[in-house]
Each structure stands twice: as structure tokens, then as C-alpha cells.
């Protein structure tokens, strides 16, 4: 009985001590009812791969080119203003965009339509220079250097694919290749020729022709010229390097014709067996490349150098000649008055001729 009483007293004392301790804690260390607010600072997110600043530099310099024949629109493309003075703005586009047009108009990014004049045009370089009223110029493009580019560098285009409804479309890609050579057919019946171009995977559609290919700094490094369109190939666009463009621009701006050297020969590809047969030329079956001379003009550079019909030109200054297009491509690297060494095959034997290039006779 005594043990039970002691147990009960111990419990009562423990409860008393607990209650007393709780009261003392609350008295001396009261609970805070203050509400604390936590401030979260705003976070700024920077997009490291954005090209919006570069786009803003070139965007308003780009224009739509509309070509007309007898009052009817026959085609369209893109272009960009590369220079401006007090009276006029000067626009670069492709030759094929304005070819055979009797009237040309440009549309700026505000949708304003301005009459334009073709100052000069060159089919081989696929470049044309137009002038427009300076009041319609919204911005002038900055010209860059394509030779400083490296494979994988970011590039973009601004242009007008399809039609005017898509004016100012921006597409982005990379530099996929440098110094590519592509064969182009002439619309004027002068055969095919080769162009040295930049390759990009940025989407380039027909309406982008003549528009700028631009680097990450917003500088024009090429002029979009054509797209390789085949069912099994996708994402191969091409542009003329800006250095090659600007070589011709000054003369075209003045209305001067671009003169290129000639040697005074008519040529055929070695694969054109029927045409060769019609010209009474039979080649050895082991000859698989080169440009075949089928005619030499009297008193021409070629005649003075000893070249004859039936000769197969295989090299110019050590550069291999695959066909007639490559012959023109390599020949046009040189200026009137330059000397070149032509290597040829005549009746199975190798020969060489040194030619001093002249201008084309009118």
C-alpha cells in the first residue's frame, strides 16, 4: 500500500513540474507571432545563342525585288541596300532576278513600293546593281569578309521566300562548306559555267535569291544565288562570296560591262560524243575529262599559241579542267593581259601553250 502511494505522488509531482516548466518557458521565452516575408529577387535570363541583335542590324536594309514585263509581274526575289547618298540608294541583287525585266520595283520593310533602275548586270557573276530613291532607304547593310569564316560558324538569311506575304523571313544555319563549285546553266544560250560559292544549311528558297547571307555580327558575307533542289537532297543552299560580288559592283554601278578574257576557241565536253562526231572529232577512249577544242578563230590568242581543233585542254596553270564549264571558271580567274599556260592532249601526246589573254571582240 505504501509503495502504491509513493508511485501516485511521484506522478503528481512530475505533472506539476512539467506544467510549471511550461508556464515558465512561455513567460520568459514567449512565442513570436510575427509574420516574416521572404523577398525573391527577379531573375534575368540571357539567351546565349540569340541572333536578334545581328538581325536588327541588317533587317531594314533588305528589300523585295519585283520584276515586270509590259506591266505584268514576272518574278520576284530579294536584295539589300549596300550604299546610300543624298539622292539614291544602291541595291545588290541577282542577275537572274531582274533578267529580261522591262520594269523593276523594290518594296522596303515598311511595305513601301519604290521604282528602281537597273544600273548594271552580269550573268556570269549573277549580280545586278539597282538604284532607288533615297527616301525609300530604311537602312544600309554592313559588308563583311567571307574569307574569315570557319566551318560551323553561324549564318542567317533575311529575304522573301514564296511572295511578298513572307517579306522579312529570317532563317538560320551554319557555314557548311567553302569554295564549293557548282555548275549553272546559262539562260542566254552561252552554255554552262561554274560558280565558286559558300554552302549553308540555312533555308534558301527561290524568293531568297539576291538577298544577303549574314554572319553573327550582322555583316553581309554573301549573296544568295541558288539552291540545289533534288528530292534526295535537303538543306543545301549557296551564296556568292561577298568579295567576288564587290569586285564587280563598282563597274556595274557605273553601267560598265564586265569584260572577261577570251582565247578564241569553241569548246565541247569530252562526254558529248554526238556533237564531237558531227565536228569530225574522234577521241581516244582513255580520255575521260577535259574541254575539246572544235574551232579556233583566225588571228586569235589560241591560234597564235598553236592550239588546234581536236586538242583536249586538260589544265590551265596546273588546275585540272574537267569540262567546258571548268574551262571558263579557271579562265575567268585571270585578267585581260595575263599570261596562262594551257596543257592539252593532241593525238595522245601532251602539249603546252602559253597564251596572253585578250578581251572579247565585239
C-alpha positions as a printed Julia matrix, in Angstrom:
362×3 Matrix{Float64}:
  0.0    0.0      0.0
  2.83   2.34     0.94
  4.55   1.56    -2.39
  1.4    2.41    -4.37
  1.0    5.74    -2.59
  4.61   6.66    -3.36
  4.04   5.88    -7.09
  0.95   8.15    -7.26
  2.73  11.02    -5.52
  5.65  10.72    -7.94
  3.3   11.0    -10.94
  1.53  14.04    -9.44
  4.84  15.8     -8.74
  6.07  15.06   -12.29
  2.93  16.59   -13.79
  3.26  19.66   -11.53
  6.91  20.15   -12.52
  6.01  19.79   -16.23
  3.18  22.31   -16.04
  5.3   24.75   -14.04
  8.15  24.4    -16.55
  5.85  25.08   -19.47
  4.42  28.22   -17.82
  7.93  29.48   -17.03
  9.11  28.88   -20.63
  6.17  30.79   -22.08
  6.73  33.64   -19.63
 10.43  34.06   -20.14
 10.61  32.9    -23.82
  7.34  33.93   -25.45
  6.43  32.53   -28.92
  6.73  35.12   -31.7
  3.58  35.69   -33.73
  5.4   37.98   -36.2
  4.91  37.05   -39.87
  8.19  37.16   -41.79
  8.04  37.89   -45.51
 10.62  36.45   -47.88
 11.54  38.53   -50.92
 12.52  36.71   -54.13
 14.59  38.8    -56.49
 13.65  38.8    -60.21
 15.89  36.59   -62.37
 17.2   37.77   -65.75
 17.67  35.02   -68.34
 20.08  35.66   -71.2
 19.76  33.61   -74.38
 23.35  32.97   -75.4
 22.61  31.75   -78.94
 20.19  34.51   -79.96
 20.91  36.34   -83.23
 18.33  39.11   -82.67
 20.98  41.88   -82.44
 22.58  40.74   -85.7
 19.18  40.51   -87.38
 18.29  44.05   -86.29
 21.45  45.4    -87.99
 20.58  44.04   -91.44
 16.8   43.67   -91.35
 15.69  47.08   -92.63
 18.38  47.11   -95.33
 16.72  44.14   -97.07
 14.17  44.77   -99.83
 11.88  42.75  -102.07
 12.7   42.9   -105.8
  9.74  42.73  -108.21
 10.33  42.26  -111.94
  7.78  43.24  -114.58
  7.37  42.81  -118.32
  4.87  45.06  -120.07
  3.12  45.88  -116.81
  2.79  42.26  -115.66
  4.85  40.91  -112.76
  7.0   38.04  -113.96
  9.16  37.32  -110.94
 10.43  38.37  -107.54
 13.43  37.99  -105.32
 15.36  39.75  -102.62
 18.11  42.34  -102.42
 19.8   44.67   -99.96
 20.93  48.29   -99.84
 24.73  48.45   -99.67
 25.22  52.21  -100.15
 23.3   55.47   -99.99
 23.93  59.09  -100.99
 21.77  62.21  -100.82
 19.66  61.2   -103.82
 19.83  57.43  -104.23
 20.13  54.12  -102.51
 22.1   51.34  -104.23
 20.85  47.75  -104.13
 22.58  44.43  -104.86
 20.53  41.51  -106.16
 20.95  38.57  -108.59
 21.12  39.0   -112.35
 18.57  36.24  -112.84
 16.06  38.06  -110.59
 15.83  41.05  -112.96
 16.83  39.36  -116.23
 14.63  40.43  -119.19
 12.59  42.78  -116.96
 11.28  45.96  -118.58
 10.43  47.46  -115.19
 11.76  46.8   -111.66
 10.33  47.84  -108.31
 11.59  47.4   -104.76
  9.5   47.02  -101.62
 11.06  48.02   -98.3
 10.27  46.55   -94.88
  7.58  49.16   -94.3
  5.77  47.88   -97.4
  6.57  50.99   -99.43
  6.94  50.3   -103.17
  9.62  52.32  -104.99
 10.55  52.37  -108.68
 14.07  51.08  -109.31
 16.54  51.34  -112.18
 18.96  48.63  -113.29
 22.38  50.29  -113.42
 24.28  47.19  -114.49
 24.07  43.42  -114.54
 26.39  40.46  -115.17
 25.11  36.97  -115.95
 28.31  35.09  -115.17
 28.66  36.58  -111.67
 24.84  36.53  -111.27
 24.98  40.05  -109.85
 22.91  43.15  -110.63
 23.06  46.66  -109.18
 19.91  48.79  -108.9
 19.26  52.36  -107.81
 16.23  53.63  -105.9
 15.09  56.91  -104.38
 16.99  57.59  -101.16
 13.74  58.39   -99.33
 12.78  54.73   -99.5
 16.0   53.51   -97.87
 15.42  52.42   -94.27
 18.95  51.16   -93.51
 22.26  50.35   -95.2
 23.89  46.93   -94.84
 27.36  46.5    -93.43
 29.71  44.48   -95.67
 31.81  41.75   -94.04
 34.55  39.31   -95.11
 33.64  35.74   -96.07
 37.25  34.51   -96.11
 37.43  34.87   -92.31
 34.6   32.37   -91.8
 35.2   28.85   -90.49
 33.1   25.73   -90.96
 30.33  25.62   -88.39
 30.07  29.4    -87.97
 26.51  30.63   -87.5
 24.95  32.28   -90.56
 21.47  33.53   -91.36
 19.46  34.98   -94.22
 16.76  37.63   -94.49
 14.57  37.5    -97.57
 11.22  36.93   -99.18
 10.56  33.27   -99.91
  7.46  32.49  -101.99
  5.95  36.0   -102.21
  5.58  39.42  -100.57
  3.39  38.0    -97.81
  6.54  36.44   -96.31
  8.66  39.58   -96.6
 11.44  39.69   -94.0
 11.64  35.96   -93.28
 14.75  35.04   -91.23
 16.33  31.58   -91.48
 19.36  30.37   -89.54
 22.06  27.79   -90.19
 25.81  27.29   -90.32
 28.59  27.52   -92.87
 28.58  24.02   -94.35
 31.3   24.46   -96.99
 33.7   26.97   -98.52
 34.86  27.31  -102.13
 32.27  24.86  -103.44
 31.95  24.78  -107.22
 28.52  24.33  -108.76
 27.61  24.15  -112.42
 24.98  26.61  -113.65
 23.19  26.67  -117.0
 23.12  29.97  -118.86
 19.7   31.37  -119.79
 21.2   33.25  -122.73
 22.39  30.17  -124.59
 26.06  30.53  -123.64
 26.29  27.02  -122.25
 27.05  26.13  -118.65
 29.58  27.69  -116.34
 30.91  27.09  -112.85
 30.46  29.35  -109.83
 32.56  29.33  -106.66
 30.14  29.59  -103.74
 29.63  29.27  -100.0
 27.43  26.4    -98.83
 24.98  26.73   -95.94
 22.14  24.7    -94.46
 20.1   27.85   -93.77
 16.85  27.54   -95.73
 17.19  29.35   -99.07
 14.11  29.3   -101.28
 13.68  30.87  -104.76
 12.43  34.19  -103.36
 15.6   34.47  -101.26
 17.69  34.87  -104.41
 19.64  38.12  -104.3
 19.24  38.54  -100.56
 22.09  38.64   -98.04
 23.81  35.76   -96.28
 24.88  37.27   -92.96
 27.34  36.41   -90.18
 26.73  36.56   -86.43
 27.91  40.2    -86.39
 25.16  41.25   -88.79
 27.59  41.73   -91.71
 26.84  40.56   -95.25
 29.3   37.84   -96.27
 27.49  36.5    -99.33
 24.65  36.97  -101.8
 22.19  34.08  -102.0
 22.14  32.83  -105.55
 20.63  29.41  -106.0
 19.51  26.27  -104.27
 20.29  22.7   -105.19
 16.8   21.23  -105.46
 16.57  17.47  -105.74
 14.28  15.02  -104.0
 17.14  13.21  -102.29
 18.97  16.39  -101.21
 17.78  18.77   -98.5
 19.35  21.75   -96.79
 21.97  22.75   -99.37
 21.87  26.46  -100.09
 24.53  28.5   -101.88
 25.72  32.09  -101.85
 28.28  34.07  -103.83
 31.14  35.22  -101.55
 30.85  38.95  -100.95
 34.45  39.57  -102.09
 33.61  38.26  -105.58
 30.46  40.39  -105.61
 32.15  43.65  -104.65
 34.79  43.22  -107.38
 32.02  43.66  -109.97
 29.78  46.14  -108.13
 31.81  49.3   -108.78
 31.75  48.8   -112.56
 28.11  47.73  -112.65
 27.16  50.76  -110.58
 28.63  52.94  -113.33
 26.84  51.0   -116.04
 30.09  49.47  -117.31
 30.21  46.0   -118.79
 32.31  43.35  -117.06
 34.89  42.26  -119.64
 36.43  38.82  -119.27
 39.34  37.32  -121.18
 38.9   35.04  -124.16
 41.26  32.81  -126.12
 39.21  32.46  -129.32
 38.02  28.85  -129.29
 34.76  26.91  -129.44
 34.59  24.01  -126.98
 32.69  20.8   -126.22
 32.75  18.39  -123.28
 34.54  15.08  -123.88
 31.27  13.33  -122.95
 29.36  14.99  -125.82
 30.24  12.25  -128.28
 27.5   13.01  -130.8
 28.45  16.69  -131.17
 32.12  15.72  -131.4
 31.28  13.19  -134.13
 29.37  15.87  -136.04
 32.51  18.02  -135.83
 34.58  15.08  -137.14
 36.48  14.68  -133.89
 37.16  11.2   -132.56
 38.78  10.93  -129.13
 40.75   8.09  -127.61
 38.51   6.17  -125.18
 41.09   6.74  -122.42
 40.38  10.49  -122.46
 37.72  10.94  -119.77
 37.95  14.64  -118.91
 38.82  17.99  -120.44
 37.43  20.6   -122.83
 37.67  19.71  -126.53
 38.54  22.48  -128.99
 36.25  22.19  -132.03
 37.11  25.5   -133.67
 39.91  28.08  -133.45
 39.21  31.63  -134.58
 41.66  33.14  -137.09
 44.24  35.53  -135.57
 43.03  34.65  -132.08
 45.14  34.13  -128.96
 44.61  30.37  -129.31
 45.83  30.3   -132.94
 48.89  32.37  -132.07
 49.62  29.93  -129.23
 49.47  26.94  -131.58
 46.2   25.37  -130.41
 44.19  23.37  -132.98
 40.77  21.8   -133.39
 40.77  18.37  -131.74
 43.06  19.4   -128.88
 41.72  18.45  -125.45
 42.55  21.09  -122.83
 43.29  19.31  -119.54
 44.9   22.06  -117.4
 45.18  25.83  -117.08
 48.18  26.88  -114.99
 48.21  23.45  -113.37
 44.49  23.44  -112.5
 42.62  20.39  -113.8
 39.94  21.09  -116.41
 37.02  18.68  -116.05
 34.81  20.13  -118.79
 33.85  23.33  -120.62
 32.3   24.87  -117.5
 35.54  24.36  -115.58
 37.5   25.8   -118.51
 35.51  29.06  -118.22
 35.74  29.04  -114.43
 39.53  28.79  -114.44
 39.99  31.16  -117.39
 37.88  33.86  -115.71
 40.17  33.89  -112.7
 42.6   35.87  -114.85
 42.56  39.35  -116.29
 42.98  40.65  -119.81
 46.72  40.86  -120.49
 47.66  37.98  -118.15
 49.69  35.03  -119.45
 48.47  31.5   -118.82
 49.91  28.06  -119.55
 47.47  25.68  -121.23
 48.13  21.94  -121.12
 46.44  19.84  -123.8
 46.27  16.36  -125.29
 46.8   16.07  -129.04
 46.66  12.63  -130.62
 47.64  11.02  -127.32
 50.58  13.31  -126.7
 50.87  16.05  -124.08
 51.47  19.6   -125.24
 51.7   23.06  -123.68
 50.91  26.55  -124.95
 51.49  29.95  -123.38
 48.71  32.41  -124.13
 48.43  36.15  -123.49
 44.77  36.79  -122.77
 42.8   39.37  -124.74
 39.35  40.88  -124.41
 36.37  39.58  -126.33
 35.96  41.06  -129.79
 32.68  42.94  -130.28
